[in-house]
XYZ file of C-alpha atoms in Angstrom:
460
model
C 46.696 112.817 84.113
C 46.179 115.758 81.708
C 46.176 119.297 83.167
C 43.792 121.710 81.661
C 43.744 125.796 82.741
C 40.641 127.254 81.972
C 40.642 130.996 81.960
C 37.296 132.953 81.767
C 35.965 136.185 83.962
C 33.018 134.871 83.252
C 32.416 132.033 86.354
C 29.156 130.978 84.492
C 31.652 129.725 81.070
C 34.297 128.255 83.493
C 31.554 125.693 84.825
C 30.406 124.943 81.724
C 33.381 124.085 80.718
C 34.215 121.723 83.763
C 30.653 120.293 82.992
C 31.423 118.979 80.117
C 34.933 117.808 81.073
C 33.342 115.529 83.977
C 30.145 114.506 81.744
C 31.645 113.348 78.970
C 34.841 111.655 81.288
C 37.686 113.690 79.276
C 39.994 112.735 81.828
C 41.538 115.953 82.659
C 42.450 117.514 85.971
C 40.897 121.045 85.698
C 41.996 124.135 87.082
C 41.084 127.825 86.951
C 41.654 131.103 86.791
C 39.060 134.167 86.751
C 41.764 136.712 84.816
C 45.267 136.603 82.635
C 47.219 138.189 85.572
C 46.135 134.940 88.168
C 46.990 132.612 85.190
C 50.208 133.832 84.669
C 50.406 133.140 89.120
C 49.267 129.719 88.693
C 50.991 128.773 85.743
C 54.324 129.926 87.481
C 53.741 127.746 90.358
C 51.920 124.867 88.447
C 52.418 122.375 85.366
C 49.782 123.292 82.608
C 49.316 121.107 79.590
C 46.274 122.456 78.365
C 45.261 126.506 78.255
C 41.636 126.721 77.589
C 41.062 130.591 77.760
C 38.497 133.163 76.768
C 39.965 136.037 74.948
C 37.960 138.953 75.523
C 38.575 139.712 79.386
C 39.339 142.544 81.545
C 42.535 143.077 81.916
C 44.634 141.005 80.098
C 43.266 139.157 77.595
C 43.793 135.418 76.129
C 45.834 136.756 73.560
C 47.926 138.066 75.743
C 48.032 135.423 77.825
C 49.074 133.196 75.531
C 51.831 135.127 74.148
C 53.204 135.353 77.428
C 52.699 131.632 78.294
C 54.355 130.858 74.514
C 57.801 132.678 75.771
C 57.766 130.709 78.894
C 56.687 127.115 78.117
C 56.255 126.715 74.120
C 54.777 123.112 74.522
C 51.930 124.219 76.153
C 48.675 123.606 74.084
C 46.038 126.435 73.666
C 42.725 126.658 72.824
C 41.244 130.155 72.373
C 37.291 130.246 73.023
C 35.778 134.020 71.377
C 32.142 134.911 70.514
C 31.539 134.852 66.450
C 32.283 137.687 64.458
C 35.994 138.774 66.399
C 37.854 138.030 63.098
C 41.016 140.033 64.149
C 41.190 138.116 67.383
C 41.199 134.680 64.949
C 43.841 135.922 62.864
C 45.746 136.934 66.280
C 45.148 133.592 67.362
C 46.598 131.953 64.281
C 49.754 133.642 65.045
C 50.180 132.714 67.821
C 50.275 128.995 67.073
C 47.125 128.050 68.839
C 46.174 124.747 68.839
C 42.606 125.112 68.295
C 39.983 128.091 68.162
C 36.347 127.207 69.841
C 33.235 129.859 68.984
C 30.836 130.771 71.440
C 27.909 129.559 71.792
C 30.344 126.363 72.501
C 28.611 123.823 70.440
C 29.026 120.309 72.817
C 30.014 118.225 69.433
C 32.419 120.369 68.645
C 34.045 120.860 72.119
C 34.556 117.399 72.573
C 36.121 116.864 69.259
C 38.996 120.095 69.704
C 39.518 118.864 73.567
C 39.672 115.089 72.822
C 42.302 115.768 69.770
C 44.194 118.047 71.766
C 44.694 115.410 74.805
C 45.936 112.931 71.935
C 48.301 115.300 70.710
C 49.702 116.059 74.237
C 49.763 112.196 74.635
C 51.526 111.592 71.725
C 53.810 114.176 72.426
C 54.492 112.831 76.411
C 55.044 109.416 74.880
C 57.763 110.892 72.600
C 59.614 112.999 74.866
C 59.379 109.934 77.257
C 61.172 107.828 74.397
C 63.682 110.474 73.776
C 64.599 110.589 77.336
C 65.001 106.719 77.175
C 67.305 106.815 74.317
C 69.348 109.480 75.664
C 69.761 107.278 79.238
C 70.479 104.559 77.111
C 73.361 106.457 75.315
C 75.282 107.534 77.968
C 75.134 104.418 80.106
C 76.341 103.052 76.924
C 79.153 105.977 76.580
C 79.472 105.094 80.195
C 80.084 101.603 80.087
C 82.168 102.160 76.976
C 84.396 104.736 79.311
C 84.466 102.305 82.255
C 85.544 99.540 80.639
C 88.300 101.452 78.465
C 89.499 102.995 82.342
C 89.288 99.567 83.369
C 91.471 98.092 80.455
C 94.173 100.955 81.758
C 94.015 100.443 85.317
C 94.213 96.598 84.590
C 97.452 96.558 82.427
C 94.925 95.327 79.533
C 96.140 97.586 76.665
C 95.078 96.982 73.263
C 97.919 95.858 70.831
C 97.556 96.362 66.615
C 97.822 92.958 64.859
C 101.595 93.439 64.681
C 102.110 93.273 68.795
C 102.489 97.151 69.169
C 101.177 98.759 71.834
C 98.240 101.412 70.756
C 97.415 103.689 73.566
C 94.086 105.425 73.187
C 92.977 108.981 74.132
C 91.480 108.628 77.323
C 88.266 110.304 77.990
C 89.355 111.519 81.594
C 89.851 115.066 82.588
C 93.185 114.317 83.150
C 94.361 113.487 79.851
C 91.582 115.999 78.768
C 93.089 119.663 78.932
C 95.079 118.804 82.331
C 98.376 117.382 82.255
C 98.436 115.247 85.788
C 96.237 113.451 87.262
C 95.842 111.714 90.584
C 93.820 108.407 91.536
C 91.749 108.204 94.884
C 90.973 104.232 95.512
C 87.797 104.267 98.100
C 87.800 101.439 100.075
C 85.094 100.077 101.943
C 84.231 97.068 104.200
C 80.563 97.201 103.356
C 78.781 96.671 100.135
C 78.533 100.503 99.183
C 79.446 100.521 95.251
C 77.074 98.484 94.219
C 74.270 100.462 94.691
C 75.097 103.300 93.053
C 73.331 105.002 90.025
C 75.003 106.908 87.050
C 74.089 110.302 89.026
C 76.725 109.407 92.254
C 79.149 110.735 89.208
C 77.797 114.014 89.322
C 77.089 113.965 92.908
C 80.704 112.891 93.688
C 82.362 115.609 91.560
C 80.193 118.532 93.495
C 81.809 116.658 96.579
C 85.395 116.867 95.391
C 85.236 120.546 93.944
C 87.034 119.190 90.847
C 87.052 117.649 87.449
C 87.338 113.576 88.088
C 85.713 110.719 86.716
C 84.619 107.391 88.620
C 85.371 104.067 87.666
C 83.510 101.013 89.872
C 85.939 98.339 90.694
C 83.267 96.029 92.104
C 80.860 96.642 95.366
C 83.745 97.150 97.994
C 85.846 99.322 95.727
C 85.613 102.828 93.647
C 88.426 104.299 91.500
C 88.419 108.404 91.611
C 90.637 109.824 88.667
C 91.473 113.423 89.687
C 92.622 116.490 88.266
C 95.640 117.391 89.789
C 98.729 119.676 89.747
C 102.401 119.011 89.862
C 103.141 121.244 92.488
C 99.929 120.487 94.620
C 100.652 120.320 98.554
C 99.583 116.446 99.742
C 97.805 118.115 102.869
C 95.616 119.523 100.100
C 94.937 116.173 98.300
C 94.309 114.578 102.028
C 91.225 117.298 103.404
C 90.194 116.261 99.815
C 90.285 112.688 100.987
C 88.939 113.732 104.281
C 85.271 115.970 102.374
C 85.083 112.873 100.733
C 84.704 110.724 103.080
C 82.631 112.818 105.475
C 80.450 113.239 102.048
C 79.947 109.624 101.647
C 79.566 109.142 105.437
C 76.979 111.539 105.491
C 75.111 109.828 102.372
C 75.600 106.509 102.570
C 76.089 106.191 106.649
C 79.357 104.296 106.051
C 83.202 104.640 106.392
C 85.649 104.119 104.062
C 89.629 104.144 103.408
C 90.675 106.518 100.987
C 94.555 105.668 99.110
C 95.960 108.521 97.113
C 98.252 107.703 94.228
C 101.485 110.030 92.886
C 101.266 111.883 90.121
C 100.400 110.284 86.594
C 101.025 112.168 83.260
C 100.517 109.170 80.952
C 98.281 106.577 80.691
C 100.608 103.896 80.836
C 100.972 105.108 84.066
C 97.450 103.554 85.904
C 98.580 99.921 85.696
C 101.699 101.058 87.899
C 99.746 103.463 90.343
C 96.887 101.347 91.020
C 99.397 98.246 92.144
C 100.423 100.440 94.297
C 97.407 102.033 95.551
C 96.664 97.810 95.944
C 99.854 97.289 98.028
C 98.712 100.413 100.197
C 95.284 98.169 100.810
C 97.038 95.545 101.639
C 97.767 96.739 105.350
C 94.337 98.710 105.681
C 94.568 95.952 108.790
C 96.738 98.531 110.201
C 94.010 101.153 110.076
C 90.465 101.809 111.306
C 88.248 103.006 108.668
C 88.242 106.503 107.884
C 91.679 106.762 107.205
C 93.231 108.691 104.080
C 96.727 106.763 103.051
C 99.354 108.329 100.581
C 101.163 105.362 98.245
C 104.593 105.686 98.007
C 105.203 107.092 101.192
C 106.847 105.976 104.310
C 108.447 107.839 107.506
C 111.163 105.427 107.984
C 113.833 103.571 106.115
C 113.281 99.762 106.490
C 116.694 99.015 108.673
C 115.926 102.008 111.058
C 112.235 100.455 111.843
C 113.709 96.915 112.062
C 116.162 98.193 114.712
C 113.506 100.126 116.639
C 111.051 96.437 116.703
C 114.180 94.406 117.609
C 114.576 97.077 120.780
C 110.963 97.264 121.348
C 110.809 93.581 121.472
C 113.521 92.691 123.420
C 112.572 95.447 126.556
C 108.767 94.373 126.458
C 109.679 90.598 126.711
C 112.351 91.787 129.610
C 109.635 93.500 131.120
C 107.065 90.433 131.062
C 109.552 87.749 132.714
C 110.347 90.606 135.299
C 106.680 91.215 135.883
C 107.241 94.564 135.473
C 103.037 95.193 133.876
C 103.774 98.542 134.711
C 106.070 99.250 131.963
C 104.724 96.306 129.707
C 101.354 97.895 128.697
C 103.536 101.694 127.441
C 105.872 99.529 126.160
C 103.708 97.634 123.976
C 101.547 100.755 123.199
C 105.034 102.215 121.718
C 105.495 99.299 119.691
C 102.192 99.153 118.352
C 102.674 102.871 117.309
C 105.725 102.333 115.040
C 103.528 99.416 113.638
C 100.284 101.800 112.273
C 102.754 104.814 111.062
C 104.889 102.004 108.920
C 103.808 99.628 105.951
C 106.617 97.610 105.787
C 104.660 95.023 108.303
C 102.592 92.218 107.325
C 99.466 91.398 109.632
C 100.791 88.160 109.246
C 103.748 89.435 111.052
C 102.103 91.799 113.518
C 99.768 88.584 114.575
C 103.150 86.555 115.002
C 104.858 89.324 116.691
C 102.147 89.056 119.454
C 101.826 85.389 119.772
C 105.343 85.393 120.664
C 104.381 88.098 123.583
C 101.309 85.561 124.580
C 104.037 82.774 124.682
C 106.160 84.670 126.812
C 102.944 85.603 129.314
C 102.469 81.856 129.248
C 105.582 81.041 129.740
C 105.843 82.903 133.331
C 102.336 82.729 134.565
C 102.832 80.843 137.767
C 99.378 79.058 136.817
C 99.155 77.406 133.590
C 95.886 77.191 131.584
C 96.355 75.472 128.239
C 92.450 75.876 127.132
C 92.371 79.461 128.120
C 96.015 80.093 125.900
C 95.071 78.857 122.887
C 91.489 80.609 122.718
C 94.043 83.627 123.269
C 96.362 83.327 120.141
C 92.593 82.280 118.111
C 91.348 85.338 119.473
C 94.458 87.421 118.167
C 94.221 85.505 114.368
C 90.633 86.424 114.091
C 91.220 90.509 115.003
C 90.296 92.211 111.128
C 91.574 95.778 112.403
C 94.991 97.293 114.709
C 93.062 98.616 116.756
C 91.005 95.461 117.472
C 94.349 93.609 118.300
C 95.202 96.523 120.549
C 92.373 96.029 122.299
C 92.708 91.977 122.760
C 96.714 92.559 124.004
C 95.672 95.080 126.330
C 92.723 92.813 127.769
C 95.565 89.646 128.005
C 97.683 92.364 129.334
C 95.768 92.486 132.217
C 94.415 88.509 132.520
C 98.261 87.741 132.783
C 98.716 90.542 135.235
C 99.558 91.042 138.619
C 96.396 89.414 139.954
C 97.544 86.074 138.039
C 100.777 85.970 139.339
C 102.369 84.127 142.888
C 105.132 86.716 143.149
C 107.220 84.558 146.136
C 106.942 81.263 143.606
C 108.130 83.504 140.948
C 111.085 84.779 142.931
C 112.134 81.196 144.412
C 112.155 80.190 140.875
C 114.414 82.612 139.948
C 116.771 82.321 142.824
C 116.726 78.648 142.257
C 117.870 79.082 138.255
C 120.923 81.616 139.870
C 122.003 79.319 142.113
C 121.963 76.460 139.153
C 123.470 79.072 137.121
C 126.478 79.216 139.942
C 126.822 75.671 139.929
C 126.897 75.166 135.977
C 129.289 78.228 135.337
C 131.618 78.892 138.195
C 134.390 79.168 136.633
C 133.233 81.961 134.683
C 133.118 85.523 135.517
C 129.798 86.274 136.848
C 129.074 89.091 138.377
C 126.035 90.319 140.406
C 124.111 92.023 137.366
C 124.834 89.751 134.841
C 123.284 87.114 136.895
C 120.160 89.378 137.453
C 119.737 90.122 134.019
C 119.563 86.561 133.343
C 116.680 85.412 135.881
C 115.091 88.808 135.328
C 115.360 90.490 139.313
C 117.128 93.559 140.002
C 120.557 92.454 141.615
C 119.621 94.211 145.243
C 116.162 91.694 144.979
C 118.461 88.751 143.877
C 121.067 89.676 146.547
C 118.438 89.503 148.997
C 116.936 86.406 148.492
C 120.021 84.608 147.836
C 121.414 85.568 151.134
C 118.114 84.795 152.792
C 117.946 80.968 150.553
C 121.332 80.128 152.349
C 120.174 81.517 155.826
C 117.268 79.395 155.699
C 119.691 76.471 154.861
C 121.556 77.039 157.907
């Protein structure tokens, strides 16, 4: 609805006014004032479309009034109301671009007509500034979509070619390639439906939350593209607590986590098809991390052959320590393992899931009682785990089902006495010693000594 300001010192004028307003159903909201100076108060707190004001009051008059109104808010309509006879305050009026000029004794005929054609002209006007803004919404998500799907085409390896086959590589409207020479690419990653959801002002929003020129590019509702101003010489610890705001931004927002990749340095925008892959590749072992994680492509700790050594090691004491029963050193042991797993990416979960059946096998293998069911809802359990962490969690638990509690340590030990003495018997003529033998049925050689000289006493 219509709001109307009507401005008299005269109370008696300012309810006849709002009379006629409710008789003859003008529908207007009314509000008033009793002199210029509390207009001016209300006006700066309130919307006015309508100024209805006297001019002749103490004070500051309507003219006045309406000069200083016109410097603040020019599309506010006025309607001067003055006894007959104040010609100069008419011609005053007409300056001042007033809508429509009202004599007193208001005449009710002629009130209604002024009002009613000024509410159609404020309606007309509303209903064109609301189709302006329309138009203008409708632009830019049509310069947006135009942008996102020319990003897209980039990121994509879709570049357009000229009817001969060349290549044509189009200015892109980025900030990056706008004024800046690098920039850098920030994949957001989330396992919840976030980016679908999102309006044409999360741009804006996002850019206050980064502190720097970028635009956004939607990948679909689990993934959002961030292209980044950036500088050549830029420390990464910088470009990660900008990963890190980010995140606690959209956490904060949106009440959700997400993985944030950070790509090297492009300079050309032939460059995104070869960046995002490997952003992609980066994703590819977010099984590796919980949520909330910023990752840097193209960068590792370790060279492949040094980390392949250090899981061959790893492997090889933490299955000596299972058939020895040693659970005291298997759970630190497996904790180290699973360390050089999350700081590497040259692991596939396919691997890291295969890697622990193996260890489940090898529980199995010397549990002194045997549960088929319960072993095979183990390795589903360990195939089903989406995060690290989770699988840390479900090793640790079988960790301790296997344990000490689940194990007859005196049928383990006959067992292993009984392979030495086999071991004796098949391979006598080699040169066995006391350790080697240990190391192969997994006792210390004073525990196997022991029981092998108490196995014969019994015999005797």
């Amino acid at each position: 609805m219509l709001k109307m300001l009507v401005v008299d010192d005269d109370k008696f004028e300012r309810d006849g006014v709002k009379f006629l307003v409710d008789k003859y159903d003008l529908k207007l909201e009314i509000a008033e004032a009793d002199s210029g100076e509390s207009a001016l108060e209300y006006i700066a707190r309130h919307d006015v479309d309508i100024l209805f004001t006297d001019i002749r009051m103490k004070g500051m008059d309507g003219l006045e009034l309406a000069e200083e109104i016109r410097e603040r808010d020019a599309s506010v309509k006025v309607i001067f109301m003055s006894a007959c006879g104040e010609f100069e305050y008419a011609q005053r009026a007409i300056d001042l671009k007033a809508i429509r000029y009202i004599l007193k004794p208001v005449q009710v005929s002629e009130f209604i007509k002024v009002v009613s054609q000024v509410i159609q002209l404020c309606k007309e006007e509303r209903q064109a500034k609301e189709k302006q803004i329309r138009l203008e919404e409708s632009y830019r998500k049509e310069q947006h979509y135009h942008k996102q799907r020319l990003l897209t085409d980039y990121i994509m390896g879709r570049a357009d070619s000229s009817a001969e086959g060349e290549e044509i590589v189009r200015p892109l409207p980025i900030a990056g390639f706008n004024g800046y020479r690098y920039i850098r690419m920030l994949l957001l990653d989330s396992r919840t439906r976030l980016f679908d959801r999102l309006d044409l002002d999360f741009d804006r929003q996002i850019v206050e939350s980064v502190q720097r020129a970028c635009d956004v590019v939607h990948l679909n509702e689990f993934q959002s593209l961030l292209l980044l101003e950036a500088w050549a010489e830029e420390p990464l610890q910088k470009l990660v607590e900008t990963g890190h705001n980010l995140m606690e931004w959209l956490r904060s927002r949106f009440d959700c986590e997400v993985t944030v990749v950070i790509s090297g340095l492009v300079e050309d925008a032939r460059q995104l098809y070869k960046e995002y892959n490997a952003l992609e590749t980066v994703l590819e072992n977010k099984f590796f991390f919980d949520e909330g994680t910023v990752l840097l492509a193209n960068h590792t700790s370790f060279a492949i052959d040094d980390i392949a050594k250090m899981m061959d090691d790893l492997l090889q004491k933490l299955t000596a320590h299972i058939r020895r029963h040693r659970f005291e050193a298997v759970e630190p042991g497996f904790d180290q393992l699973f360390n050089l797993l999350q700081n590497s990416d040259h692991f596939s979960v396919v691997y890291v899931k295969y890697v622990c059946t193996e260890i489940v096998k090898v529980l199995f293998e010397t549990a002194t009682k045997k549960n088929a069911n319960k072993f095979r809802e183990d390795l589903e359990s360990i195939y089903k785990t989406e995060r690290l962490s989770d699988l840390r969690q479900v090793m640790h638990e079988l960790f301790a089902d296997y344990g000490p509690a689940a194990c007859d340590v005196s049928d383990r030990v006959s067992k292993a006495v009984e392979e030495a003495v086999r071991i004796i018997e098949r391979e006598y003529a080699a040169d066995l010693s006391l350790e080697l033998l240990a190391e192969r049925v997994y006792l210390t050689p004073n525990y196997l000594s022991h029981f092998v000289y108490k196995a014969e006493g019994d015999q005797h």
